[in-house]
């Protein structure tokens, strides 16, 4: 089961949990906060959520605006948690399935620096793609757990494909949060990649690539091109934040 986009929650979310919003041309940035009591209502963990929504024109004709907004939002959010140690980026999903490949596509374009010991002026960045249990025969959670124990990162950033139940958000929203991921249905367990599990801040960057319609998952005909643009945009923005 993939993580559901927070915006699917609808009007009650806008009325009760929207704390800030901004518009830059046709890019809309919203900041929501959920508390403990909201977890059961919205089926999302407590924490901070930033959503960046955009239209076709922005994506295909003016992606620089989108890149600027994402870069500014993610840089500010990361600075809240990163205290100078290693940043572990985890690309979740199945690289063989287009609708589940966002995390790996972004990861493949990020620049690792954890192997260098002489460059003290740039953050140490480590990259890991656990793939899915069906491909490796090993629990994704278990693989991540082993890497975290060995690496002892300062912060974990999860990159993953999300699910939405609203067509207007499909391939047109980026969500950033500090809530992590629950693997409940996917691995038939209650394993989580969250602060509670590893006692390390866990951020997520998600992109809704699948539309949930009854018991079926659908994707846009433009998914391949949309993924190419957005994954490249996000990877370049993250590289710029960390290496400039």
XYZ file of C-alpha atoms in Angstrom:
244
model
C 0.000 0.000 0.000
C 1.431 3.365 -1.038
C 1.181 6.507 1.019
C -1.947 8.562 0.308
C -1.621 12.229 -0.545
C -2.676 14.427 2.382
C -4.693 16.742 0.108
C -7.174 13.911 -0.478
C -8.585 14.686 2.981
C -10.576 17.574 1.516
C -12.386 20.563 3.044
C -11.977 19.709 6.724
C -8.224 19.726 6.190
C -8.361 23.210 4.668
C -10.554 24.603 7.454
C -8.805 23.110 10.473
C -5.168 22.376 9.627
C -3.990 24.861 6.993
C -1.543 27.206 8.742
C -0.042 29.016 5.747
C -0.422 29.285 1.989
C 1.295 31.119 -0.833
C 1.087 31.365 -4.611
C 3.945 31.967 -7.039
C 2.517 32.319 -10.543
C 0.536 29.062 -10.945
C 2.365 27.161 -8.193
C 0.459 26.827 -4.917
C 2.322 26.099 -1.667
C 0.377 25.071 1.430
C 1.535 24.171 4.942
C -0.590 21.871 7.121
C -0.062 20.620 10.665
C -1.629 17.437 12.059
C -1.676 16.511 15.752
C -2.023 13.197 17.615
C -5.826 13.318 17.576
C -5.864 13.811 13.800
C -4.080 10.556 12.961
C -7.170 8.335 13.046
C -9.327 10.890 11.244
C -7.004 11.470 8.309
C -5.005 8.231 8.396
C -1.834 10.299 8.252
C 0.737 10.649 11.001
C 1.079 13.830 13.026
C 3.555 16.386 11.783
C 4.219 19.090 9.224
C 3.116 18.741 5.620
C 3.996 21.006 2.704
C 2.159 20.537 -0.583
C 3.246 22.093 -3.873
C 0.567 21.985 -6.578
C 0.952 23.096 -10.183
C -0.691 22.885 -13.605
C 0.330 21.529 -17.018
C 1.679 24.870 -18.202
C 4.072 25.137 -15.267
C 5.302 21.574 -15.702
C 5.873 21.740 -19.459
C 6.675 25.397 -20.088
C 7.969 26.980 -16.877
C 9.423 24.256 -14.686
C 12.062 26.702 -13.402
C 9.370 28.303 -11.241
C 8.451 24.890 -9.823
C 12.112 24.075 -9.201
C 12.590 27.373 -7.377
C 9.567 26.753 -5.126
C 10.563 23.169 -4.335
C 14.153 24.138 -3.645
C 13.204 26.921 -1.259
C 10.619 24.781 0.580
C 12.809 21.687 0.921
C 15.928 23.667 1.900
C 14.102 25.395 4.755
C 12.521 22.149 5.961
C 15.766 20.143 5.791
C 17.671 22.827 7.705
C 15.275 22.328 10.609
C 16.492 18.737 11.062
C 19.950 18.422 9.537
C 22.610 19.186 12.128
C 25.740 18.383 10.165
C 25.817 14.578 10.031
C 25.177 12.232 7.118
C 21.920 12.548 5.177
C 20.555 9.182 4.029
C 18.315 9.360 0.953
C 16.201 6.237 0.446
C 14.518 5.646 -2.901
C 11.479 3.497 -2.144
C 9.457 1.525 -4.676
C 9.974 -0.827 -7.586
C 12.229 0.456 -10.352
C 10.656 -1.999 -12.826
C 7.145 -0.522 -12.474
C 6.718 2.980 -13.881
C 4.006 3.957 -11.384
C 6.216 2.914 -8.471
C 9.569 4.185 -9.727
C 9.616 7.838 -8.640
C 11.843 7.255 -5.607
C 14.463 5.297 -7.513
C 14.420 7.737 -10.455
C 15.202 10.666 -8.144
C 17.821 8.668 -6.248
C 19.635 7.728 -9.465
C 20.229 11.419 -10.190
C 21.445 12.442 -6.729
C 25.151 12.830 -5.975
C 26.625 10.725 -3.157
C 29.405 12.306 -1.085
C 29.561 10.029 1.959
C 32.570 8.203 0.507
C 34.739 11.324 0.574
C 36.521 12.155 3.808
C 38.549 15.158 2.677
C 35.756 17.514 1.681
C 34.597 18.977 4.971
C 32.625 21.878 3.476
C 29.873 19.807 1.844
C 27.270 17.606 3.574
C 27.843 13.852 3.590
C 25.159 12.272 1.430
C 24.459 8.526 1.217
C 22.012 6.890 -1.202
C 20.134 3.599 -0.849
C 17.462 1.821 -2.918
C 16.085 -1.266 -1.106
C 13.733 -2.171 -4.002
C 10.704 -4.286 -3.004
C 10.490 -7.505 -1.015
C 9.162 -9.360 -4.072
C 12.357 -8.504 -5.974
C 14.933 -9.082 -3.246
C 13.324 -11.625 -0.923
C 14.277 -9.370 1.982
C 12.004 -6.956 3.835
C 12.552 -3.364 2.683
C 12.279 -2.273 6.293
C 14.962 -4.767 7.347
C 17.375 -3.549 4.680
C 16.842 0.090 5.657
C 17.233 -0.811 9.327
C 20.619 -2.425 8.643
C 21.858 0.587 6.673
C 20.696 3.027 9.352
C 22.399 1.058 12.137
C 25.668 0.971 10.210
C 25.611 4.511 8.842
C 24.044 6.331 11.818
C 22.730 9.212 9.690
C 21.679 12.576 11.029
C 18.441 12.538 9.022
C 16.646 10.164 6.635
C 14.885 11.436 3.508
C 12.432 9.012 1.875
C 11.585 9.415 -1.811
C 8.439 7.595 -2.863
C 5.515 7.375 -5.282
C 2.234 8.360 -3.618
C -1.406 7.518 -4.356
C -4.248 10.015 -4.752
C -8.005 9.621 -5.168
C -8.420 12.928 -7.004
C -7.525 13.341 -10.663
C -6.493 16.993 -10.253
C -3.592 16.014 -7.986
C -2.305 13.129 -10.138
C 1.235 13.970 -11.348
C 0.586 17.597 -10.371
C 1.517 17.755 -6.674
C 4.663 17.277 -4.618
C 4.321 16.579 -0.901
C 7.071 17.093 1.690
C 6.504 15.947 5.275
C 8.320 14.838 8.434
C 6.109 11.830 9.145
C 7.907 8.906 7.530
C 6.277 5.783 6.102
C 4.196 2.906 7.471
C 4.611 -0.354 5.574
C 1.504 -2.004 7.054
C -0.216 -3.598 4.041
C 2.786 -3.942 1.792
C 4.806 -6.102 4.163
C 1.980 -7.461 6.325
C 3.556 -5.939 9.384
C 3.422 -2.710 11.354
C 7.023 -1.757 10.653
C 7.526 1.957 10.216
C 10.278 4.233 9.045
C 9.649 7.099 11.424
C 11.323 9.088 14.167
C 9.747 6.715 16.705
C 11.530 3.737 15.124
C 15.052 5.060 14.607
C 15.064 8.196 16.828
C 16.249 10.099 13.770
C 14.228 12.728 11.872
C 12.535 11.153 8.842
C 11.394 13.375 5.978
C 9.432 12.259 2.919
C 9.223 13.653 -0.594
C 6.288 12.129 -2.449
C 4.819 12.428 -5.930
C 1.343 10.971 -6.675
C 1.706 8.730 -9.728
C -1.338 6.502 -9.218
C -5.062 7.285 -8.998
C -7.045 5.012 -6.694
C -10.414 4.284 -8.289
C -12.495 1.772 -6.337
C -10.114 -1.224 -6.125
C -8.122 -0.265 -9.215
C -5.045 1.904 -9.638
C -4.827 4.069 -12.758
C -2.105 6.281 -14.183
C -1.959 9.170 -16.663
C -0.875 8.542 -20.239
C 1.760 11.246 -19.671
C 3.259 9.492 -16.622
C 6.603 8.644 -18.217
C 7.270 12.209 -19.350
C 5.927 13.711 -16.116
C 8.183 11.420 -14.072
C 11.186 12.372 -16.156
C 10.602 16.087 -15.644
C 9.719 15.990 -11.936
C 12.375 13.471 -10.860
C 15.053 15.450 -12.671
C 13.785 18.727 -11.236
C 13.787 17.400 -7.674
C 17.180 15.714 -7.978
C 18.815 18.826 -9.444
C 17.267 20.973 -6.711
C 18.508 18.690 -3.928
C 21.998 18.482 -5.451
C 22.095 22.277 -5.673
C 20.985 22.686 -2.047
C 23.610 20.291 -0.728
C 26.562 21.020 -2.978
C 26.401 24.763 -3.636
